[in-house]
Amino acid sequence: MAQVIDATWRVMPRVQFLGTGNAFSPHGRMHALVLIDGKILVDAPPTLLPQLRRTGVSSDEIEHLLFTHWHADHMFGFPFLILERKVVSNTENPLNVYLRPGGKEILSNLSHVGFPGSLNEVLKEDINWLEKESGEIENSDWSYERFQVVHTPETDPHGYMLTHKSGFKLLHCGDSGPCKEIDNRATEANAILIEMGVPDFVDSPNHHNPRQVNSLAERQPHATILVTHNYSNAVKQKGGFPTPKLNERVIQLEDGDELVIEENGGHFHVRK
Ligand SMILES: [Zn+2]
Ligand SMILES: [Zn+2]
């Protein structure tokens, strides 16, 4: 059962969707990217900096960065972020990076390839590398629990159950095909953020297609399903794929949408 949200909670938490596209950036969509309460990012796509700028958020406001897996559309923005923080924003605030063992080496190598010699000090001194599977997100109202999902195994794919102090639970499924780990946690989630990276004619165990998203909605009737990492165009264009029709409890997100959890009654809604 979905947890009841504490109605006395006063601060309005906000989950912004700065990008809702897959690796191919369909018309009208940047790569999938989530920003929570203006300071917690999930993943770092190649266009992370322009995505932050058009939201009016400065890179030095970012305190936490949680990684789901090691695909380019989820991590290639990392060297740009830490270079910008060092050279332009000039911040001394450390960046907390939540990742799996082995991730530090991947991101360090990527940074050395991207900006050779420029980031050695930043990587060593300005980043807190945090490998714990669960815990509080410091100086925020959220906690996290990481869990394994089903995606290209070489990318060490994971999702996050993100729990707000009010009790609200967002299940961020990372990039994943249907799997038990998602279904087990979905029963407790208020909102499920799911990727829909491929159309129905693609049968990939590593992604959801529209049919599988509908089936998730039927299996989890209590939860609101939010679709991101979408393969379809957000705007009418020649080329690409049109938006599919889905179960009415499924919201296909677009860039700039946000999830707002209201102060009273614990209701939440998506603001388009
Ligand atoms: Zn992806
Ligand atoms: Zn992926």
Short mmCIF file of C-alpha atoms and ligand atoms in Angstrom, two decimals:
data_model
loop_
_atom_site.label_atom_id
_atom_site.label_comp_id
_atom_site.label_asym_id
_atom_site.label_seq_id
_atom_site.Cartn_x
_atom_site.Cartn_y
_atom_site.Cartn_z
CA MET A 1 0.00 0.00 0.00
CA ALA A 2 1.13 3.53 -0.66
CA GLN A 3 2.29 5.23 2.49
CA VAL A 4 0.11 8.00 3.90
CA ILE A 5 1.82 11.32 3.62
CA ASP A 6 2.16 13.47 6.72
CA ALA A 7 -0.19 16.40 6.11
CA THR A 8 1.68 18.65 8.52
CA TRP A 9 4.68 18.84 6.28
CA ARG A 10 5.18 22.52 5.40
CA VAL A 11 7.89 22.78 2.78
CA MET A 12 6.82 22.00 -0.75
CA PRO A 13 9.21 19.54 -2.29
CA ARG A 14 9.68 19.73 -6.01
CA VAL A 15 11.00 17.28 -8.55
CA GLN A 16 11.84 18.95 -11.86
CA PHE A 17 12.26 17.07 -15.10
CA LEU A 18 14.96 18.94 -16.99
CA GLY A 19 15.04 16.34 -19.74
CA THR A 20 12.77 13.47 -20.73
CA GLY A 21 14.44 11.94 -23.80
CA ASN A 22 16.41 8.77 -24.37
CA ALA A 23 19.96 8.55 -25.76
CA PHE A 24 18.75 9.82 -29.16
CA SER A 25 17.13 13.05 -27.92
CA PRO A 26 13.85 12.84 -29.89
CA HIS A 27 12.35 16.11 -31.13
CA GLY A 28 11.54 18.38 -28.18
CA ARG A 29 13.43 16.34 -25.60
CA MET A 30 16.84 16.63 -23.99
CA HIS A 31 18.38 13.57 -22.29
CA ALA A 32 16.54 12.38 -19.18
CA LEU A 33 17.49 14.41 -16.10
CA VAL A 34 15.90 14.91 -12.69
CA LEU A 35 16.51 17.82 -10.29
CA ILE A 36 15.13 17.57 -6.76
CA ASP A 37 14.60 20.64 -4.56
CA GLY A 38 17.04 22.62 -6.68
CA LYS A 39 20.09 20.79 -5.38
CA ILE A 40 19.93 17.04 -5.95
CA LEU A 41 20.58 15.70 -9.46
CA VAL A 42 19.98 12.19 -10.69
CA ASP A 43 22.51 11.53 -13.47
CA ALA A 44 24.64 13.89 -15.56
CA PRO A 45 23.75 13.81 -19.27
CA PRO A 46 26.04 15.41 -21.88
CA THR A 47 23.90 18.57 -22.04
CA LEU A 48 23.64 18.94 -18.27
CA LEU A 49 24.96 22.52 -18.22
CA PRO A 50 22.49 23.96 -20.77
CA GLN A 51 19.70 22.02 -19.06
CA LEU A 52 20.57 23.65 -15.72
CA ARG A 53 20.94 27.10 -17.27
CA ARG A 54 17.56 27.09 -18.89
CA THR A 55 16.04 26.21 -15.53
CA GLY A 56 17.86 29.10 -13.87
CA VAL A 57 19.88 26.85 -11.59
CA SER A 58 23.58 27.53 -11.16
CA SER A 59 25.96 24.58 -11.07
CA ASP A 60 27.25 25.62 -7.65
CA GLU A 61 23.77 25.14 -6.18
CA ILE A 62 24.06 21.42 -6.88
CA GLU A 63 25.06 19.61 -3.70
CA HIS A 64 24.32 15.99 -4.58
CA LEU A 65 24.62 13.89 -7.70
CA LEU A 66 23.25 10.32 -7.79
CA PHE A 67 24.25 8.04 -10.65
CA THR A 68 22.04 5.25 -12.01
CA HIS A 69 24.42 3.59 -14.51
CA TRP A 70 27.32 4.07 -16.89
CA HIS A 71 25.77 4.99 -20.22
CA ALA A 72 26.92 8.16 -21.97
CA ASP A 73 23.50 9.82 -21.91
CA HIS A 74 23.62 9.55 -18.09
CA MET A 75 27.21 10.53 -17.30
CA PHE A 76 29.04 12.43 -20.07
CA GLY A 77 28.05 15.77 -18.53
CA PHE A 78 30.09 15.07 -15.40
CA PRO A 79 33.42 16.60 -16.58
CA PHE A 80 31.56 19.73 -17.78
CA LEU A 81 29.83 20.10 -14.43
CA ILE A 82 32.95 19.86 -12.30
CA LEU A 83 34.98 22.06 -14.68
CA GLU A 84 32.28 24.76 -14.66
CA ARG A 85 32.06 24.66 -10.87
CA LYS A 86 35.81 25.10 -10.60
CA VAL A 87 36.45 27.72 -13.30
CA VAL A 88 33.23 29.72 -13.69
CA SER A 89 31.12 29.32 -10.54
CA ASN A 90 34.31 29.11 -8.55
CA THR A 91 32.67 27.22 -5.74
CA GLU A 92 34.44 25.61 -2.85
CA ASN A 93 31.43 23.60 -1.80
CA PRO A 94 32.12 19.92 -2.17
CA LEU A 95 29.95 17.87 -4.50
CA ASN A 96 28.55 14.67 -3.00
CA VAL A 97 28.57 11.95 -5.64
CA TYR A 98 26.58 8.76 -4.93
CA LEU A 99 27.74 5.82 -6.99
CA ARG A 100 28.63 2.17 -7.03
CA PRO A 101 32.15 0.82 -6.40
CA GLY A 102 34.12 1.25 -9.63
CA GLY A 103 32.23 4.40 -10.57
CA LYS A 104 34.88 6.73 -9.19
CA GLU A 105 37.43 5.28 -11.65
CA ILE A 106 34.99 5.56 -14.57
CA LEU A 107 34.19 9.22 -13.85
CA SER A 108 37.83 10.08 -13.16
CA ASN A 109 38.93 8.52 -16.46
CA LEU A 110 36.16 10.34 -18.30
CA SER A 111 37.24 13.64 -16.74
CA HIS A 112 40.91 13.04 -17.64
CA VAL A 113 39.93 12.27 -21.25
CA GLY A 114 37.65 15.30 -21.45
CA PHE A 115 39.84 17.95 -19.85
CA PRO A 116 43.35 16.48 -19.43
CA GLY A 117 45.25 17.95 -16.51
CA SER A 118 42.52 20.41 -15.52
CA LEU A 119 40.51 18.38 -13.06
CA ASN A 120 43.08 16.42 -11.02
CA GLU A 121 42.68 18.61 -7.96
CA VAL A 122 38.88 18.82 -8.21
CA LEU A 123 38.59 15.05 -8.44
CA LYS A 124 40.79 14.61 -5.40
CA GLU A 125 39.65 17.44 -3.16
CA ASP A 126 36.25 18.79 -4.13
CA ILE A 127 34.25 15.61 -4.48
CA ASN A 128 32.93 13.31 -1.77
CA TRP A 129 32.66 9.88 -3.34
CA LEU A 130 29.89 8.03 -1.52
CA GLU A 131 29.42 4.33 -2.21
CA LYS A 132 26.83 3.47 0.45
CA GLU A 133 23.75 1.68 -0.90
CA SER A 134 21.37 3.71 1.24
CA GLY A 135 21.29 6.65 3.62
CA GLU A 136 20.25 10.21 4.28
CA ILE A 137 20.99 12.86 1.68
CA GLU A 138 22.70 15.41 3.89
CA ASN A 139 21.28 18.92 4.23
CA SER A 140 18.13 17.83 2.41
CA ASP A 141 14.74 16.34 3.26
CA TRP A 142 15.38 13.14 1.36
CA SER A 143 16.89 9.71 1.86
CA TYR A 144 17.76 7.11 -0.74
CA GLU A 145 18.01 3.40 -1.22
CA ARG A 146 19.74 2.05 -4.32
CA PHE A 147 18.57 -1.15 -5.99
CA GLN A 148 19.63 -3.23 -8.96
CA VAL A 149 17.63 -3.09 -12.19
CA VAL A 150 17.76 -4.88 -15.54
CA HIS A 151 19.65 -3.02 -18.27
CA THR A 152 22.90 -3.53 -20.22
CA PRO A 153 24.83 -5.42 -17.50
CA GLU A 154 28.15 -3.73 -18.33
CA THR A 155 26.65 -0.42 -17.12
CA ASP A 156 26.00 -1.69 -13.55
CA PRO A 157 22.40 -0.42 -13.71
CA HIS A 158 20.52 0.73 -10.59
CA GLY A 159 17.48 2.68 -9.52
CA TYR A 160 16.72 4.69 -6.37
CA MET A 161 13.85 4.73 -3.94
CA LEU A 162 13.79 8.37 -2.86
CA THR A 163 11.88 9.06 0.33
CA HIS A 164 10.91 12.54 1.45
CA LYS A 165 10.57 13.37 5.16
CA SER A 166 6.82 13.78 4.64
CA GLY A 167 6.64 10.11 3.68
CA PHE A 168 6.28 10.70 -0.03
CA LYS A 169 8.14 8.06 -2.03
CA LEU A 170 9.41 8.44 -5.57
CA LEU A 171 10.67 5.27 -7.20
CA HIS A 172 13.29 6.32 -9.77
CA CYS A 173 13.77 3.18 -11.86
CA GLY A 174 16.86 4.35 -13.76
CA ASP A 175 17.07 2.69 -17.17
CA SER A 176 15.46 -0.71 -16.91
CA GLY A 177 13.28 -3.33 -18.46
CA PRO A 178 10.53 -4.87 -16.34
CA CYS A 179 11.98 -6.55 -13.24
CA LYS A 180 11.08 -7.94 -9.83
CA GLU A 181 13.12 -5.32 -7.99
CA ILE A 182 10.94 -2.56 -9.45
CA ASP A 183 7.68 -4.39 -8.78
CA ASN A 184 8.67 -5.19 -5.18
CA ARG A 185 9.34 -1.54 -4.39
CA ALA A 186 6.55 -0.12 -6.52
CA THR A 187 3.96 -1.31 -4.03
CA GLU A 188 5.27 1.30 -1.54
CA ALA A 189 5.81 4.13 -3.99
CA ASN A 190 3.51 7.11 -4.51
CA ALA A 191 4.99 7.87 -7.90
CA ILE A 192 7.01 5.62 -10.19
CA LEU A 193 9.40 7.24 -12.65
CA ILE A 194 9.94 4.77 -15.46
CA GLU A 195 11.94 4.94 -18.66
CA MET A 196 10.18 4.11 -21.92
CA GLY A 197 13.18 3.99 -24.18
CA VAL A 198 11.76 1.95 -27.05
CA PRO A 199 8.55 1.63 -29.11
CA ASP A 200 6.30 -1.45 -29.04
CA PHE A 201 7.95 -3.18 -31.99
CA VAL A 202 11.23 -3.35 -30.05
CA ASP A 203 11.28 -6.22 -27.62
CA SER A 204 14.28 -5.52 -25.41
CA PRO A 205 14.64 -6.93 -21.91
CA ASN A 206 16.61 -3.80 -21.00
CA HIS A 207 13.93 -1.17 -21.67
CA HIS A 208 10.21 -0.63 -21.21
CA ASN A 209 8.05 -0.22 -24.30
CA PRO A 210 4.52 1.29 -24.15
CA ARG A 211 2.86 -2.12 -23.73
CA GLN A 212 5.09 -2.89 -20.74
CA VAL A 213 4.46 0.54 -19.19
CA ASN A 214 0.70 -0.11 -19.42
CA SER A 215 1.17 -3.48 -17.83
CA LEU A 216 3.14 -1.87 -14.96
CA ALA A 217 0.26 0.60 -14.48
CA GLU A 218 -2.20 -2.32 -14.28
CA ARG A 219 -0.03 -4.19 -11.77
CA GLN A 220 0.45 -1.08 -9.60
CA PRO A 221 -2.99 0.59 -9.59
CA HIS A 222 -2.23 2.71 -6.48
CA ALA A 223 0.69 4.60 -8.00
CA THR A 224 1.05 7.39 -10.50
CA ILE A 225 3.34 6.33 -13.32
CA LEU A 226 5.58 9.02 -14.76
CA VAL A 227 7.22 8.21 -18.07
CA THR A 228 10.61 9.67 -18.93
CA HIS A 229 13.59 8.66 -21.11
CA ASN A 230 10.93 8.66 -23.82
CA TYR A 231 11.67 7.52 -27.38
CA SER A 232 8.78 9.53 -28.84
CA ASN A 233 8.70 13.11 -30.08
CA ALA A 234 7.38 15.70 -27.63
CA VAL A 235 6.39 17.93 -30.55
CA LYS A 236 4.90 17.18 -33.94
CA GLN A 237 7.77 16.77 -36.37
CA LYS A 238 8.64 14.90 -39.47
CA GLY A 239 10.70 11.90 -38.53
CA GLY A 240 10.91 10.24 -35.16
CA PHE A 241 8.03 8.57 -33.37
CA PRO A 242 4.61 9.94 -32.40
CA THR A 243 3.50 9.87 -28.75
CA PRO A 244 1.74 6.57 -27.96
CA LYS A 245 -1.64 6.37 -26.18
CA LEU A 246 -1.21 4.96 -22.69
CA ASN A 247 -3.30 4.03 -19.64
CA GLU A 248 -4.90 7.18 -18.19
CA ARG A 249 -2.88 6.92 -14.96
CA VAL A 250 0.33 7.21 -16.92
CA ILE A 251 1.74 10.69 -17.41
CA GLN A 252 4.20 11.07 -20.26
CA LEU A 253 6.48 13.81 -19.00
CA GLU A 254 7.89 16.59 -21.11
CA ASP A 255 10.96 18.75 -20.52
CA GLY A 256 10.18 21.42 -17.92
CA ASP A 257 7.37 19.48 -16.18
CA GLU A 258 7.58 19.20 -12.44
CA LEU A 259 6.17 17.05 -9.69
CA VAL A 260 4.89 19.15 -6.80
CA ILE A 261 3.97 17.67 -3.45
CA GLU A 262 1.38 19.90 -1.84
CA GLU A 263 1.59 21.15 1.72
CA ASN A 264 -1.83 20.03 2.83
CA GLY A 265 -3.31 16.60 2.48
CA GLY A 266 -0.18 15.16 1.02
CA HIS A 267 -1.47 15.31 -2.53
CA PHE A 268 0.93 15.63 -5.38
CA HIS A 269 0.49 16.59 -8.97
CA VAL A 270 2.46 17.14 -12.11
CA ARG A 271 2.65 20.76 -13.24
CA LYS A 272 2.96 20.98 -17.01
ZN ZN B 1 19.65 6.17 -21.16
ZN ZN B 2 21.09 3.23 -20.29
#
